[in-house]
Amino acid sequence: MTDRALVVVRAGALTTVQDRGRPGYAHLGVPRSGALDPRAAALVNRLAGNPPDAAVLETTLDGCALRPRSTVTVAIGGAPCPVTVGGRPAAWGAPVTVPAGALLEVGAAVAGVRAYVAVSGGIAVEPVLGSRATDLLSGLGPAPLTDGRVLPLGTPAGPPARVDAVPQPRPPAELVLRVTPGPRDDWFTARAVRELTTRAYRVSSASNRIGLRTEGPALERARTGELPSEGMVLGAVQVPPDGRPVVFLADHPTTGGYPVIAVVRGADLPAAAQAVPGTTVRFVAVRRR
């Protein structure tokens, strides 16, 4: 019987298993989690011939190296990066065949932060609450990859995509996030609300899968004290005591006590996953739908 598995030769700075996440469990304190750049994850799955809910690998900055125990089709997307198979250059953003025992090297990102690796059949680790996603906040799902780990693969669902390559958006030179004010914008001065949408911020190096932290003007409160803990949503712009906005991403806590000044449109969050530290961030106010 074919041994459908991947051996992790180099795990990289932070490589995790991700899929569409586990929505519907916030009442239990479980975040949705899942790929931070879901569009990139869905695209590499299509290229590799997988269904859209198949689990992929999400790398952070410096990629990873893998050795399949049987011949597989892979596709790498998200942050542009060099790809080699058996030491020879291979395509990024297109289906690639990796023979059994050959080394697949996903190199460091040349732009952006997170690359996605889809393998035919998907990463078949044991699901938790219906998802194989690694959740760094709650600890649910498989642990981040380590050197020497063996990852099981599922059965291929279909042939790889019949394309040579597909266009993928490059990481943003400037991150523009559309926000709807509220629900706690009344906790801030009128000047602070105005500054949020007129001043420039920068992506902080302290950002992670839980939240995109910013550097820039501190937002002044109109009220003292703290809120009782209340529910948090994906894209919430929470303002901690230092006054610098934090945009909640996939592994965000489901409750929090700091006021949320605005909420980012979901369509803008994949770009946030690829914004490197130092990237300019601009919040643009839009009307409530």
C-alpha positions as protocol buffer text, in pm:
chain_id: "A"
residue {
  index: 1
  type: MET
  ca { x: 0 y: 0 z: 0 }
}
residue {
  index: 2
  type: THR
  ca { x: 127 y: 349 z: -90 }
}
residue {
  index: 3
  type: ASP
  ca { x: 255 y: 543 z: 210 }
}
residue {
  index: 4
  type: ARG
  ca { x: 77 y: 874 z: 169 }
}
residue {
  index: 5
  type: ALA
  ca { x: 261 y: 1100 z: 409 }
}
residue {
  index: 6
  type: LEU
  ca { x: 494 y: 1398 z: 427 }
}
residue {
  index: 7
  type: VAL
  ca { x: 809 y: 1413 z: 636 }
}
residue {
  index: 8
  type: VAL
  ca { x: 889 y: 1759 z: 772 }
}
residue {
  index: 9
  type: VAL
  ca { x: 1259 y: 1817 z: 704 }
}
residue {
  index: 10
  type: ARG
  ca { x: 1258 y: 2187 z: 801 }
}
residue {
  index: 11
  type: ALA
  ca { x: 961 y: 2327 z: 989 }
}
residue {
  index: 12
  type: GLY
  ca { x: 1048 y: 2696 z: 948 }
}
residue {
  index: 13
  type: ALA
  ca { x: 975 y: 2979 z: 1191 }
}
residue {
  index: 14
  type: LEU
  ca { x: 605 y: 2894 z: 1220 }
}
residue {
  index: 15
  type: THR
  ca { x: 427 y: 2648 z: 992 }
}
residue {
  index: 16
  type: THR
  ca { x: 79 y: 2533 z: 1084 }
}
residue {
  index: 17
  type: VAL
  ca { x: -198 y: 2320 z: 939 }
}
residue {
  index: 18
  type: GLN
  ca { x: -495 y: 2534 z: 833 }
}
residue {
  index: 19
  type: ASP
  ca { x: -828 y: 2496 z: 657 }
}
residue {
  index: 20
  type: ARG
  ca { x: -1152 y: 2696 z: 662 }
}
residue {
  index: 21
  type: GLY
  ca { x: -1154 y: 2690 z: 1044 }
}
residue {
  index: 22
  type: ARG
  ca { x: -1420 y: 2595 z: 1294 }
}
residue {
  index: 23
  type: PRO
  ca { x: -1699 y: 2857 z: 1290 }
}
residue {
  index: 24
  type: GLY
  ca { x: -1996 y: 2830 z: 1522 }
}
residue {
  index: 25
  type: TYR
  ca { x: -1819 y: 2766 z: 1853 }
}
residue {
  index: 26
  type: ALA
  ca { x: -1766 y: 3119 z: 1984 }
}
residue {
  index: 27
  type: HIS
  ca { x: -2021 y: 3051 z: 2259 }
}
residue {
  index: 28
  type: LEU
  ca { x: -1775 y: 2789 z: 2387 }
}
residue {
  index: 29
  type: GLY
  ca { x: -1483 y: 3031 z: 2372 }
}
residue {
  index: 30
  type: VAL
  ca { x: -1340 y: 2871 z: 2056 }
}
residue {
  index: 31
  type: PRO
  ca { x: -1223 y: 3109 z: 1779 }
}
residue {
  index: 32
  type: ARG
  ca { x: -1288 y: 3032 z: 1415 }
}
residue {
  index: 33
  type: SER
  ca { x: -915 y: 3008 z: 1333 }
}
residue {
  index: 34
  type: GLY
  ca { x: -831 y: 2882 z: 981 }
}
residue {
  index: 35
  type: ALA
  ca { x: -606 y: 3025 z: 710 }
}
residue {
  index: 36
  type: LEU
  ca { x: -531 y: 3396 z: 757 }
}
residue {
  index: 37
  type: ASP
  ca { x: -534 y: 3438 z: 378 }
}
residue {
  index: 38
  type: PRO
  ca { x: -828 y: 3215 z: 283 }
}
residue {
  index: 39
  type: ARG
  ca { x: -824 y: 3323 z: -81 }
}
residue {
  index: 40
  type: ALA
  ca { x: -465 y: 3204 z: -123 }
}
residue {
  index: 41
  type: ALA
  ca { x: -544 y: 2876 z: 58 }
}
residue {
  index: 42
  type: ALA
  ca { x: -848 y: 2811 z: -163 }
}
residue {
  index: 43
  type: LEU
  ca { x: -649 y: 2885 z: -479 }
}
residue {
  index: 44
  type: VAL
  ca { x: -365 y: 2643 z: -404 }
}
residue {
  index: 45
  type: ASN
  ca { x: -622 y: 2376 z: -318 }
}
residue {
  index: 46
  type: ARG
  ca { x: -785 y: 2421 z: -660 }
}
residue {
  index: 47
  type: LEU
  ca { x: -446 y: 2403 z: -830 }
}
residue {
  index: 48
  type: ALA
  ca { x: -360 y: 2078 z: -650 }
}
residue {
  index: 49
  type: GLY
  ca { x: -698 y: 1920 z: -733 }
}
residue {
  index: 50
  type: ASN
  ca { x: -831 y: 1936 z: -377 }
}
residue {
  index: 51
  type: PRO
  ca { x: -1175 y: 2038 z: -252 }
}
residue {
  index: 52
  type: PRO
  ca { x: -1186 y: 2387 z: -98 }
}
residue {
  index: 53
  type: ASP
  ca { x: -1205 y: 2255 z: 260 }
}
residue {
  index: 54
  type: ALA
  ca { x: -887 y: 2044 z: 236 }
}
residue {
  index: 55
  type: ALA
  ca { x: -620 y: 2128 z: 493 }
}
residue {
  index: 56
  type: VAL
  ca { x: -305 y: 2306 z: 373 }
}
residue {
  index: 57
  type: LEU
  ca { x: 17 y: 2428 z: 534 }
}
residue {
  index: 58
  type: GLU
  ca { x: 58 y: 2796 z: 623 }
}
residue {
  index: 59
  type: THR
  ca { x: 422 y: 2907 z: 650 }
}
residue {
  index: 60
  type: THR
  ca { x: 551 y: 3229 z: 808 }
}
residue {
  index: 61
  type: LEU
  ca { x: 832 y: 3429 z: 645 }
}
residue {
  index: 62
  type: ASP
  ca { x: 1096 y: 3158 z: 591 }
}
residue {
  index: 63
  type: GLY
  ca { x: 898 y: 2869 z: 437 }
}
residue {
  index: 64
  type: CYS
  ca { x: 961 y: 2500 z: 508 }
}
residue {
  index: 65
  type: ALA
  ca { x: 1104 y: 2183 z: 354 }
}
residue {
  index: 66
  type: LEU
  ca { x: 908 y: 1860 z: 303 }
}
residue {
  index: 67
  type: ARG
  ca { x: 978 y: 1512 z: 170 }
}
residue {
  index: 68
  type: PRO
  ca { x: 679 y: 1306 z: 45 }
}
residue {
  index: 69
  type: ARG
  ca { x: 686 y: 928 z: 84 }
}
residue {
  index: 70
  type: SER
  ca { x: 488 y: 887 z: -238 }
}
residue {
  index: 71
  type: THR
  ca { x: 458 y: 1096 z: -554 }
}
residue {
  index: 72
  type: VAL
  ca { x: 229 y: 1395 z: -494 }
}
residue {
  index: 73
  type: THR
  ca { x: 107 y: 1710 z: -667 }
}
residue {
  index: 74
  type: VAL
  ca { x: 171 y: 2032 z: -477 }
}
residue {
  index: 75
  type: ALA
  ca { x: 88 y: 2398 z: -529 }
}
residue {
  index: 76
  type: ILE
  ca { x: 240 y: 2694 z: -345 }
}
residue {
  index: 77
  type: GLY
  ca { x: 81 y: 3039 z: -331 }
}
residue {
  index: 78
  type: GLY
  ca { x: 21 y: 3335 z: -105 }
}
residue {
  index: 79
  type: ALA
  ca { x: 348 y: 3515 z: -37 }
}
residue {
  index: 80
  type: PRO
  ca { x: 578 y: 3487 z: -343 }
}
residue {
  index: 81
  type: CYS
  ca { x: 879 y: 3266 z: -266 }
}
residue {
  index: 82
  type: PRO
  ca { x: 1134 y: 3044 z: -445 }
}
residue {
  index: 83
  type: VAL
  ca { x: 1038 y: 2677 z: -483 }
}
residue {
  index: 84
  type: THR
  ca { x: 1269 y: 2386 z: -559 }
}
residue {
  index: 85
  type: VAL
  ca { x: 1211 y: 2013 z: -605 }
}
residue {
  index: 86
  type: GLY
  ca { x: 1516 y: 1793 z: -566 }
}
residue {
  index: 87
  type: GLY
  ca { x: 1734 y: 2104 z: -576 }
}
residue {
  index: 88
  type: ARG
  ca { x: 1594 y: 2225 z: -910 }
}
residue {
  index: 89
  type: PRO
  ca { x: 1375 y: 2535 z: -950 }
}
residue {
  index: 90
  type: ALA
  ca { x: 1002 y: 2465 z: -969 }
}
residue {
  index: 91
  type: ALA
  ca { x: 695 y: 2679 z: -1034 }
}
residue {
  index: 92
  type: TRP
  ca { x: 525 y: 2897 z: -776 }
}
residue {
  index: 93
  type: GLY
  ca { x: 150 y: 2940 z: -827 }
}
residue {
  index: 94
  type: ALA
  ca { x: 108 y: 2629 z: -1042 }
}
residue {
  index: 95
  type: PRO
  ca { x: 67 y: 2251 z: -996 }
}
residue {
  index: 96
  type: VAL
  ca { x: 403 y: 2075 z: -948 }
}
residue {
  index: 97
  type: THR
  ca { x: 476 y: 1702 z: -930 }
}
residue {
  index: 98
  type: VAL
  ca { x: 708 y: 1597 z: -646 }
}
residue {
  index: 99
  type: PRO
  ca { x: 839 y: 1238 z: -680 }
}
residue {
  index: 100
  type: ALA
  ca { x: 852 y: 1008 z: -379 }
}
residue {
  index: 101
  type: GLY
  ca { x: 1159 y: 1088 z: -167 }
}
residue {
  index: 102
  type: ALA
  ca { x: 1237 y: 1418 z: -341 }
}
residue {
  index: 103
  type: LEU
  ca { x: 1289 y: 1727 z: -126 }
}
residue {
  index: 104
  type: LEU
  ca { x: 1037 y: 2008 z: -173 }
}
residue {
  index: 105
  type: GLU
  ca { x: 1188 y: 2334 z: -53 }
}
residue {
  index: 106
  type: VAL
  ca { x: 956 y: 2631 z: 2 }
}
residue {
  index: 107
  type: GLY
  ca { x: 1191 y: 2927 z: 41 }
}
residue {
  index: 108
  type: ALA
  ca { x: 1170 y: 3254 z: 230 }
}
residue {
  index: 109
  type: ALA
  ca { x: 904 y: 3501 z: 123 }
}
residue {
  index: 110
  type: VAL
  ca { x: 1037 y: 3768 z: -112 }
}
residue {
  index: 111
  type: ALA
  ca { x: 724 y: 3974 z: -44 }
}
residue {
  index: 112
  type: GLY
  ca { x: 444 y: 3928 z: 206 }
}
residue {
  index: 113
  type: VAL
  ca { x: 444 y: 3702 z: 511 }
}
residue {
  index: 114
  type: ARG
  ca { x: 253 y: 3375 z: 464 }
}
residue {
  index: 115
  type: ALA
  ca { x: 285 y: 3113 z: 192 }
}
residue {
  index: 116
  type: TYR
  ca { x: 38 y: 2826 z: 149 }
}
residue {
  index: 117
  type: VAL
  ca { x: 129 y: 2471 z: 49 }
}
residue {
  index: 118
  type: ALA
  ca { x: -145 y: 2242 z: -84 }
}
residue {
  index: 119
  type: VAL
  ca { x: -70 y: 1873 z: -137 }
}
residue {
  index: 120
  type: SER
  ca { x: -293 y: 1640 z: -338 }
}
residue {
  index: 121
  type: GLY
  ca { x: -529 y: 1470 z: -92 }
}
residue {
  index: 122
  type: GLY
  ca { x: -485 y: 1739 z: 172 }
}
residue {
  index: 123
  type: ILE
  ca { x: -317 y: 1719 z: 512 }
}
residue {
  index: 124
  type: ALA
  ca { x: -515 y: 1445 z: 690 }
}
residue {
  index: 125
  type: VAL
  ca { x: -442 y: 1511 z: 1057 }
}
residue {
  index: 126
  type: GLU
  ca { x: -722 y: 1430 z: 1301 }
}
residue {
  index: 127
  type: PRO
  ca { x: -996 y: 1697 z: 1296 }
}
residue {
  index: 128
  type: VAL
  ca { x: -1105 y: 1872 z: 1617 }
}
residue {
  index: 129
  type: LEU
  ca { x: -1457 y: 2018 z: 1625 }
}
residue {
  index: 130
  type: GLY
  ca { x: -1482 y: 1957 z: 1253 }
}
residue {
  index: 131
  type: SER
  ca { x: -1159 y: 2131 z: 1154 }
}
residue {
  index: 132
  type: ARG
  ca { x: -791 y: 2044 z: 1115 }
}
residue {
  index: 133
  type: ALA
  ca { x: -682 y: 2403 z: 1175 }
}
residue {
  index: 134
  type: THR
  ca { x: -414 y: 2491 z: 1428 }
}
residue {
  index: 135
  type: ASP
  ca { x: -546 y: 2751 z: 1675 }
}
residue {
  index: 136
  type: LEU
  ca { x: -257 y: 2921 z: 1851 }
}
residue {
  index: 137
  type: LEU
  ca { x: -478 y: 3095 z: 2108 }
}
residue {
  index: 138
  type: SER
  ca { x: -686 y: 2801 z: 2236 }
}
residue {
  index: 139
  type: GLY
  ca { x: -435 y: 2525 z: 2153 }
}
residue {
  index: 140
  type: LEU
  ca { x: -691 y: 2326 z: 1956 }
}
residue {
  index: 141
  type: GLY
  ca { x: -586 y: 2134 z: 1648 }
}
residue {
  index: 142
  type: PRO
  ca { x: -239 y: 2001 z: 1563 }
}
residue {
  index: 143
  type: ALA
  ca { x: 67 y: 2167 z: 1713 }
}
residue {
  index: 144
  type: PRO
  ca { x: 285 y: 2383 z: 1487 }
}
residue {
  index: 145
  type: LEU
  ca { x: 517 y: 2173 z: 1273 }
}
residue {
  index: 146
  type: THR
  ca { x: 851 y: 2052 z: 1407 }
}
residue {
  index: 147
  type: ASP
  ca { x: 1146 y: 1894 z: 1225 }
}
residue {
  index: 148
  type: GLY
  ca { x: 1099 y: 1521 z: 1173 }
}
residue {
  index: 149
  type: ARG
  ca { x: 723 y: 1518 z: 1209 }
}
residue {
  index: 150
  type: VAL
  ca { x: 525 y: 1295 z: 974 }
}
residue {
  index: 151
  type: LEU
  ca { x: 199 y: 1432 z: 834 }
}
residue {
  index: 152
  type: PRO
  ca { x: -59 y: 1190 z: 689 }
}
residue {
  index: 153
  type: LEU
  ca { x: -214 y: 1274 z: 352 }
}
residue {
  index: 154
  type: GLY
  ca { x: -566 y: 1203 z: 229 }
}
residue {
  index: 155
  type: THR
  ca { x: -671 y: 1037 z: -94 }
}
residue {
  index: 156
  type: PRO
  ca { x: -658 y: 1269 z: -399 }
}
residue {
  index: 157
  type: ALA
  ca { x: -1005 y: 1388 z: -496 }
}
residue {
  index: 158
  type: GLY
  ca { x: -929 y: 1479 z: -855 }
}
residue {
  index: 159
  type: PRO
  ca { x: -662 y: 1580 z: -1107 }
}
residue {
  index: 160
  type: PRO
  ca { x: -467 y: 1905 z: -1066 }
}
residue {
  index: 161
  type: ALA
  ca { x: -593 y: 2217 z: -1240 }
}
residue {
  index: 162
  type: ARG
  ca { x: -529 y: 2228 z: -1616 }
}
residue {
  index: 163
  type: VAL
  ca { x: -342 y: 2557 z: -1615 }
}
residue {
  index: 164
  type: ASP
  ca { x: 21 y: 2657 z: -1643 }
}
residue {
  index: 165
  type: ALA
  ca { x: -10 y: 2929 z: -1379 }
}
residue {
  index: 166
  type: VAL
  ca { x: -273 y: 3164 z: -1238 }
}
residue {
  index: 167
  type: PRO
  ca { x: -251 y: 3528 z: -1132 }
}
residue {
  index: 168
  type: GLN
  ca { x: -227 y: 3592 z: -759 }
}
residue {
  index: 169
  type: PRO
  ca { x: -238 y: 3933 z: -590 }
}
residue {
  index: 170
  type: ARG
  ca { x: 92 y: 4060 z: -458 }
}
residue {
  index: 171
  type: PRO
  ca { x: 121 y: 4159 z: -92 }
}
residue {
  index: 172
  type: PRO
  ca { x: 14 y: 4519 z: -32 }
}
residue {
  index: 173
  type: ALA
  ca { x: 262 y: 4807 z: -45 }
}
residue {
  index: 174
  type: GLU
  ca { x: 5 y: 4997 z: 163 }
}
residue {
  index: 175
  type: LEU
  ca { x: -267 y: 4822 z: 362 }
}
residue {
  index: 176
  type: VAL
  ca { x: -606 y: 4992 z: 322 }
}
residue {
  index: 177
  type: LEU
  ca { x: -870 y: 4860 z: 561 }
}
residue {
  index: 178
  type: ARG
  ca { x: -1233 y: 4966 z: 523 }
}
residue {
  index: 179
  type: VAL
  ca { x: -1397 y: 5000 z: 863 }
}
residue {
  index: 180
  type: THR
  ca { x: -1746 y: 5046 z: 994 }
}
residue {
  index: 181
  type: PRO
  ca { x: -1741 y: 5266 z: 1309 }
}
residue {
  index: 182
  type: GLY
  ca { x: -1861 y: 5115 z: 1636 }
}
residue {
  index: 183
  type: PRO
  ca { x: -1990 y: 4954 z: 1837 }
}
residue {
  index: 184
  type: ARG
  ca { x: -1787 y: 5140 z: 2105 }
}
residue {
  index: 185
  type: ASP
  ca { x: -1667 y: 5447 z: 1914 }
}
residue {
  index: 186
  type: ASP
  ca { x: -1852 y: 5657 z: 2174 }
}
residue {
  index: 187
  type: TRP
  ca { x: -1582 y: 5556 z: 2422 }
}
residue {
  index: 188
  type: PHE
  ca { x: -1337 y: 5778 z: 2231 }
}
residue {
  index: 189
  type: THR
  ca { x: -1309 y: 6150 z: 2173 }
}
residue {
  index: 190
  type: ALA
  ca { x: -1428 y: 6294 z: 1842 }
}
residue {
  index: 191
  type: ARG
  ca { x: -1066 y: 6374 z: 1764 }
}
residue {
  index: 192
  type: ALA
  ca { x: -961 y: 6011 z: 1819 }
}
residue {
  index: 193
  type: VAL
  ca { x: -1236 y: 5881 z: 1591 }
}
residue {
  index: 194
  type: ARG
  ca { x: -1125 y: 6130 z: 1327 }
}
residue {
  index: 195
  type: GLU
  ca { x: -756 y: 6037 z: 1369 }
}
residue {
  index: 196
  type: LEU
  ca { x: -829 y: 5668 z: 1319 }
}
residue {
  index: 197
  type: THR
  ca { x: -949 y: 5733 z: 964 }
}
residue {
  index: 198
  type: THR
  ca { x: -721 y: 6023 z: 868 }
}
residue {
  index: 199
  type: ARG
  ca { x: -379 y: 5935 z: 1012 }
}
residue {
  index: 200
  type: ALA
  ca { x: -140 y: 5665 z: 893 }
}
residue {
  index: 201
  type: TYR
  ca { x: -36 y: 5368 z: 1108 }
}
residue {
  index: 202
  type: ARG
  ca { x: 228 y: 5098 z: 1057 }
}
residue {
  index: 203
  type: VAL
  ca { x: 215 y: 4722 z: 1100 }
}
residue {
  index: 204
  type: SER
  ca { x: 396 y: 4628 z: 1421 }
}
residue {
  index: 205
  type: SER
  ca { x: 646 y: 4341 z: 1440 }
}
residue {
  index: 206
  type: ALA
  ca { x: 440 y: 4216 z: 1738 }
}
residue {
  index: 207
  type: SER
  ca { x: 158 y: 4113 z: 1500 }
}
residue {
  index: 208
  type: ASN
  ca { x: 61 y: 3744 z: 1483 }
}
residue {
  index: 209
  type: ARG
  ca { x: -229 y: 3515 z: 1394 }
}
residue {
  index: 210
  type: ILE
  ca { x: -431 y: 3659 z: 1682 }
}
residue {
  index: 211
  type: GLY
  ca { x: -412 y: 4021 z: 1577 }
}
residue {
  index: 212
  type: LEU
  ca { x: -245 y: 4277 z: 1356 }
}
residue {
  index: 213
  type: ARG
  ca { x: -93 y: 4529 z: 1596 }
}
residue {
  index: 214
  type: THR
  ca { x: -22 y: 4882 z: 1484 }
}
residue {
  index: 215
  type: GLU
  ca { x: 221 y: 5161 z: 1562 }
}
residue {
  index: 216
  type: GLY
  ca { x: 112 y: 5521 z: 1531 }
}
residue {
  index: 217
  type: PRO
  ca { x: -108 y: 5785 z: 1697 }
}
residue {
  index: 218
  type: ALA
  ca { x: -258 y: 5681 z: 2030 }
}
residue {
  index: 219
  type: LEU
  ca { x: -637 y: 5714 z: 2036 }
}
residue {
  index: 220
  type: GLU
  ca { x: -768 y: 5917 z: 2329 }
}
residue {
  index: 221
  type: ARG
  ca { x: -1058 y: 5786 z: 2532 }
}
residue {
  index: 222
  type: ALA
  ca { x: -1362 y: 5990 z: 2628 }
}
residue {
  index: 223
  type: ARG
  ca { x: -1445 y: 5747 z: 2910 }
}
residue {
  index: 224
  type: THR
  ca { x: -1239 y: 5596 z: 3189 }
}
residue {
  index: 225
  type: GLY
  ca { x: -1260 y: 5244 z: 3326 }
}
residue {
  index: 226
  type: GLU
  ca { x: -1314 y: 4924 z: 3133 }
}
residue {
  index: 227
  type: LEU
  ca { x: -1606 y: 4747 z: 2974 }
}
residue {
  index: 228
  type: PRO
  ca { x: -1737 y: 4417 z: 3103 }
}
residue {
  index: 229
  type: SER
  ca { x: -1614 y: 4143 z: 2869 }
}
residue {
  index: 230
  type: GLU
  ca { x: -1825 y: 4120 z: 2554 }
}
residue {
  index: 231
  type: GLY
  ca { x: -1820 y: 3920 z: 2234 }
}
residue {
  index: 232
  type: MET
  ca { x: -1551 y: 3988 z: 1974 }
}
residue {
  index: 233
  type: VAL
  ca { x: -1573 y: 3931 z: 1599 }
}
residue {
  index: 234
  type: LEU
  ca { x: -1321 y: 3876 z: 1322 }
}
residue {
  index: 235
  type: GLY
  ca { x: -1191 y: 4215 z: 1209 }
}
residue {
  index: 236
  type: ALA
  ca { x: -1276 y: 4398 z: 1531 }
}
residue {
  index: 237
  type: VAL
  ca { x: -1047 y: 4698 z: 1587 }
}
residue {
  index: 238
  type: GLN
  ca { x: -986 y: 4686 z: 1960 }
}
residue {
  index: 239
  type: VAL
  ca { x: -799 y: 4963 z: 2140 }
}
residue {
  index: 240
  type: PRO
  ca { x: -595 y: 4853 z: 2444 }
}
residue {
  index: 241
  type: PRO
  ca { x: -475 y: 5099 z: 2712 }
}
residue {
  index: 242
  type: ASP
  ca { x: -175 y: 5215 z: 2502 }
}
residue {
  index: 243
  type: GLY
  ca { x: -423 y: 5358 z: 2248 }
}
residue {
  index: 244
  type: ARG
  ca { x: -280 y: 5174 z: 1944 }
}
residue {
  index: 245
  type: PRO
  ca { x: -545 y: 4984 z: 1744 }
}
residue {
  index: 246
  type: VAL
  ca { x: -529 y: 4605 z: 1713 }
}
residue {
  index: 247
  type: VAL
  ca { x: -714 y: 4432 z: 1427 }
}
residue {
  index: 248
  type: PHE
  ca { x: -838 y: 4089 z: 1535 }
}
residue {
  index: 249
  type: LEU
  ca { x: -747 y: 3806 z: 1296 }
}
residue {
  index: 250
  type: ALA
  ca { x: -841 y: 3437 z: 1277 }
}
residue {
  index: 251
  type: ASP
  ca { x: -715 y: 3322 z: 1619 }
}
residue {
  index: 252
  type: HIS
  ca { x: -864 y: 3619 z: 1807 }
}
residue {
  index: 253
  type: PRO
  ca { x: -1025 y: 3574 z: 2152 }
}
residue {
  index: 254
  type: THR
  ca { x: -1402 y: 3540 z: 2147 }
}
residue {
  index: 255
  type: THR
  ca { x: -1450 y: 3794 z: 2428 }
}
residue {
  index: 256
  type: GLY
  ca { x: -1267 y: 4107 z: 2540 }
}
residue {
  index: 257
  type: GLY
  ca { x: -1294 y: 4406 z: 2769 }
}
residue {
  index: 258
  type: TYR
  ca { x: -1122 y: 4677 z: 2567 }
}
residue {
  index: 259
  type: PRO
  ca { x: -1352 y: 4895 z: 2354 }
}
residue {
  index: 260
  type: VAL
  ca { x: -1389 y: 4820 z: 1981 }
}
residue {
  index: 261
  type: ILE
  ca { x: -1378 y: 5147 z: 1788 }
}
residue {
  index: 262
  type: ALA
  ca { x: -1458 y: 4992 z: 1448 }
}
residue {
  index: 263
  type: VAL
  ca { x: -1479 y: 4665 z: 1253 }
}
residue {
  index: 264
  type: VAL
  ca { x: -1284 y: 4589 z: 934 }
}
residue {
  index: 265
  type: ARG
  ca { x: -1467 y: 4454 z: 631 }
}
residue {
  index: 266
  type: GLY
  ca { x: -1398 y: 4082 z: 595 }
}
residue {
  index: 267
  type: ALA
  ca { x: -1292 y: 4119 z: 231 }
}
residue {
  index: 268
  type: ASP
  ca { x: -992 y: 4331 z: 341 }
}
residue {
  index: 269
  type: LEU
  ca { x: -851 y: 4088 z: 597 }
}
residue {
  index: 270
  type: PRO
  ca { x: -660 y: 3853 z: 358 }
}
residue {
  index: 271
  type: ALA
  ca { x: -434 y: 4144 z: 266 }
}
residue {
  index: 272
  type: ALA
  ca { x: -369 y: 4202 z: 637 }
}
residue {
  index: 273
  type: ALA
  ca { x: -230 y: 3846 z: 657 }
}
residue {
  index: 274
  type: GLN
  ca { x: 40 y: 3941 z: 406 }
}
residue {
  index: 275
  type: ALA
  ca { x: 137 y: 4285 z: 538 }
}
residue {
  index: 276
  type: VAL
  ca { x: 497 y: 4282 z: 661 }
}
residue {
  index: 277
  type: PRO
  ca { x: 606 y: 4484 z: 967 }
}
residue {
  index: 278
  type: GLY
  ca { x: 648 y: 4850 z: 875 }
}
residue {
  index: 279
  type: THR
  ca { x: 375 y: 4846 z: 610 }
}
residue {
  index: 280
  type: THR
  ca { x: 163 y: 5161 z: 616 }
}
residue {
  index: 281
  type: VAL
  ca { x: -194 y: 5099 z: 737 }
}
residue {
  index: 282
  type: ARG
  ca { x: -483 y: 5331 z: 658 }
}
residue {
  index: 283
  type: PHE
  ca { x: -832 y: 5288 z: 802 }
}
residue {
  index: 284
  type: VAL
  ca { x: -1108 y: 5414 z: 572 }
}
residue {
  index: 285
  type: ALA
  ca { x: -1456 y: 5471 z: 714 }
}
residue {
  index: 286
  type: VAL
  ca { x: -1750 y: 5325 z: 522 }
}
residue {
  index: 287
  type: ARG
  ca { x: -2121 y: 5336 z: 591 }
}
residue {
  index: 288
  type: ARG
  ca { x: -2304 y: 5061 z: 769 }
}
residue {
  index: 289
  type: ARG
  ca { x: -2480 y: 4829 z: 525 }
}
